[in-house]
Coordinates of C-alpha atoms in Angstrom, one line a residue:
M968 CA 29.8 14.2 81.8
A969 CA 32.6 12.1 83.7
A970 CA 31.3 8.8 83.0
N971 CA 33.0 6.3 81.0
V972 CA 31.4 3.3 79.2
S973 CA 34.5 1.8 77.6
H974 CA 33.8 -1.7 79.2
K975 CA 30.6 -1.8 77.6
L976 CA 31.7 -0.9 73.9
R977 CA 31.0 -3.8 71.6
N978 CA 28.9 -5.7 74.3
G979 CA 25.5 -4.5 73.0
I980 CA 23.5 -5.8 70.2
K981 CA 22.9 -4.2 67.0
P982 CA 19.7 -2.4 66.6
Q983 CA 18.1 -5.0 64.1
A984 CA 18.8 -7.7 66.6
F985 CA 17.0 -5.8 69.2
I986 CA 14.1 -5.3 66.7
D987 CA 14.2 -8.8 65.8
G988 CA 14.2 -10.1 69.3
M989 CA 11.4 -8.0 70.4
T990 CA 8.6 -10.0 72.2
K991 CA 6.4 -7.0 73.0
N992 CA 5.2 -4.1 71.0
Q993 CA 7.4 -5.1 68.0
D994 CA 4.6 -4.0 65.4
T995 CA 4.0 -0.7 67.2
F996 CA 7.8 0.0 67.0
L997 CA 8.0 -1.0 63.4
S998 CA 5.0 1.2 62.6
R999 CA 6.6 4.2 64.3
K1000 CA 9.8 3.4 62.6
A1001 CA 8.0 3.5 59.3
E1002 CA 6.1 6.7 59.9
F1003 CA 9.5 8.6 60.5
S1004 CA 10.2 11.4 58.1
W1005 CA 12.7 14.4 58.4
P1006 CA 11.4 17.4 59.7
S1007 CA 13.6 19.3 57.0
E1008 CA 16.2 18.6 54.5
E1009 CA 18.6 20.7 56.6
D1010 CA 18.1 18.3 59.4
R1011 CA 18.7 15.3 57.2
A1012 CA 21.8 17.1 55.9
F1013 CA 23.0 17.9 59.5
F1014 CA 22.9 14.1 60.6
A1015 CA 24.4 12.9 57.2
S1016 CA 27.3 15.3 57.8
L1017 CA 28.2 13.3 60.8
A1018 CA 28.8 10.2 58.9
N1019 CA 32.5 11.5 58.4
R1020 CA 33.0 11.4 62.1
D1021 CA 34.7 8.3 63.3
D1022 CA 34.9 9.3 66.8
L1023 CA 31.6 8.8 68.2
R1024 CA 29.7 5.6 69.5
C1025 CA 26.0 5.4 70.5
L1026 CA 24.8 3.4 73.5
I1027 CA 21.0 2.9 73.9
I1028 CA 19.8 1.4 77.2
A1029 CA 16.1 0.1 76.3
A1030 CA 13.4 -2.6 76.6
D1031 CA 10.7 -3.9 74.3
W1032 CA 8.2 -3.3 77.2
C1033 CA 8.6 0.3 77.6
G1034 CA 6.2 2.8 76.0
D1035 CA 8.7 5.4 75.8
V1036 CA 11.3 3.2 73.9
V1037 CA 8.5 2.1 71.4
R1038 CA 7.8 5.6 70.8
N1039 CA 11.2 7.4 70.9
I1040 CA 13.8 4.7 69.8
P1041 CA 12.5 4.4 66.4
V1042 CA 13.1 8.1 65.7
V1043 CA 16.4 7.9 67.3
L1044 CA 17.5 4.9 65.1
E1045 CA 16.3 6.6 61.9
A1046 CA 17.8 10.0 62.6
L1047 CA 21.3 7.9 63.5
K1048 CA 21.0 5.8 60.3
E1049 CA 22.2 8.9 58.4
T1050 CA 25.1 9.4 60.8
E1051 CA 26.6 6.1 60.4
I1052 CA 27.6 6.1 64.1
P1053 CA 28.1 2.8 65.5
T1054 CA 24.9 2.1 67.5
E1055 CA 24.5 -0.6 70.2
I1056 CA 21.4 -1.3 72.2
F1057 CA 21.6 -2.7 76.0
I1058 CA 18.6 -4.4 77.2
M1059 CA 18.0 -2.6 80.8
E1060 CA 17.6 -6.0 82.6
E1061 CA 20.5 -7.4 81.3
H1062 CA 22.8 -4.2 82.1
L1063 CA 21.6 -3.0 85.2
D1064 CA 25.2 -1.8 85.9
L1065 CA 24.9 0.7 83.0
M1066 CA 21.3 1.6 83.8
D1067 CA 22.4 2.4 87.3
E1068 CA 25.0 4.7 86.1
F1069 CA 22.4 6.9 84.2
L1070 CA 19.4 7.3 86.4
T1071 CA 16.8 9.9 85.8
M1072 CA 15.7 11.7 88.9
G1073 CA 17.1 8.7 91.0
G1074 CA 15.1 6.2 88.9
R1075 CA 15.5 3.7 86.1
S1076 CA 13.8 5.4 83.3
I1077 CA 14.4 4.3 79.6
P1078 CA 15.4 4.8 76.8
V1079 CA 18.8 6.4 77.7
V1080 CA 20.8 7.3 74.7
L1081 CA 24.5 8.0 75.4
F1082 CA 26.9 9.5 73.0
A1083 CA 30.6 8.6 73.5
D1084 CA 33.9 8.9 72.1
T1085 CA 36.0 5.7 71.2
G1086 CA 37.4 5.8 74.4
G1087 CA 34.1 5.3 76.1
H1088 CA 34.0 9.0 77.7
V1089 CA 30.3 9.9 77.7
L1090 CA 30.0 13.2 75.8
A1091 CA 26.2 13.5 76.0
K1092 CA 23.0 11.9 77.1
W1093 CA 19.3 12.1 75.7
G1094 CA 16.3 10.6 77.3
P1095 CA 14.0 9.1 78.5
R1096 CA 11.8 11.4 76.4
P1097 CA 11.6 14.9 74.9
K1098 CA 11.9 17.7 77.4
H1099 CA 8.4 19.0 77.2
V1100 CA 7.1 15.4 78.2
Q1101 CA 9.8 14.8 80.6
D1102 CA 8.7 18.2 82.4
V1103 CA 5.4 16.6 83.3
M1104 CA 7.1 13.8 85.1
I1105 CA 9.5 16.2 86.9
A1106 CA 6.8 18.3 88.0
F1107 CA 5.0 15.2 89.3
K1108 CA 8.0 13.9 91.2
E1109 CA 8.6 17.3 92.9
Q1110 CA 4.7 17.5 94.0
N1111 CA 4.7 14.0 95.1
P1112 CA 7.9 12.9 96.7
D1113 CA 6.3 10.5 98.9
R1114 CA 5.6 7.1 97.1
N1115 CA 3.5 5.7 100.1
A1116 CA 1.1 8.8 100.0
P1117 CA -2.6 7.8 99.5
A1118 CA -2.9 9.9 96.4
Y1119 CA 0.5 8.8 94.7
E1120 CA -0.9 6.2 92.3
E1121 CA -3.7 8.2 91.3
N1122 CA -1.6 11.4 90.7
L1123 CA 0.8 9.2 88.9
K1124 CA -1.7 8.0 86.4
A1125 CA -2.8 11.5 85.9
A1126 CA 0.8 12.5 85.1
R1127 CA 1.1 9.5 82.6
A1128 CA -2.2 10.8 80.9
E1129 CA -0.7 14.3 80.7
M1130 CA 2.6 12.8 79.1
L1131 CA 0.7 11.0 76.3
K1132 CA -1.2 14.3 75.9
Q1133 CA 1.9 16.1 75.5
Y1134 CA 3.3 13.7 73.0
G1135 CA 0.3 14.5 70.9
E1136 CA -1.5 12.6 68.0
G1137 CA 0.3 11.7 65.0
T1138 CA 4.2 12.0 64.7
G1139 CA 4.8 15.6 65.5
Y1140 CA 6.9 14.6 68.7
Q1141 CA 9.3 13.0 66.2
A1142 CA 10.5 16.6 65.0
V1143 CA 11.1 17.5 68.7
I1144 CA 13.1 14.3 69.2
V1145 CA 15.2 15.1 65.9
K1146 CA 15.7 18.9 67.2
E1147 CA 16.9 17.7 70.6
L1148 CA 19.3 15.0 69.2
R1149 CA 20.6 17.8 66.6
E1150 CA 21.4 20.4 69.4
L1151 CA 23.0 17.5 71.5
L1152 CA 25.2 16.4 68.7
S1153 CA 26.0 19.9 67.7
S1154 CA 27.4 20.4 71.2
I1155 CA 30.0 17.6 71.0

């Protein structure tokens, strides 16, 4: 990735400040955070092994009103806690310049999790949701290119219902996020 976010480093808020400042969905966020458990000791050990790296930074674009943020970011934060990678959260509405650098299929989809080096060079991006869930939205957008089509809203509602189904019941999706983050971090 050619993007550079050096102008944003140290301009976000700490994860705890984000949580403390939530005016929507805080209880659900905290509940999902409390439900986190490592899929395996091997996964936990991998993330812990990154604690020795001082060359990485994590920037997360998020907002408390977003269901994907409330579902996914507790998992990301719990996994990253082991890494000790400095992590900042950028409220989307307050950092539209950053958001617009990392659109998903041309749209503002959050969360966006960026990993950068200390110079701000973006090395990897994750989000807005696990790949198998995002595949539903990709298919929807491909099949519904016209936002003004009569069936667009109805089809969007069906796609969102399918995405919830793909997340599944319980916390199984959390292992998928850990796996995807591990693969991403292994590549940088």
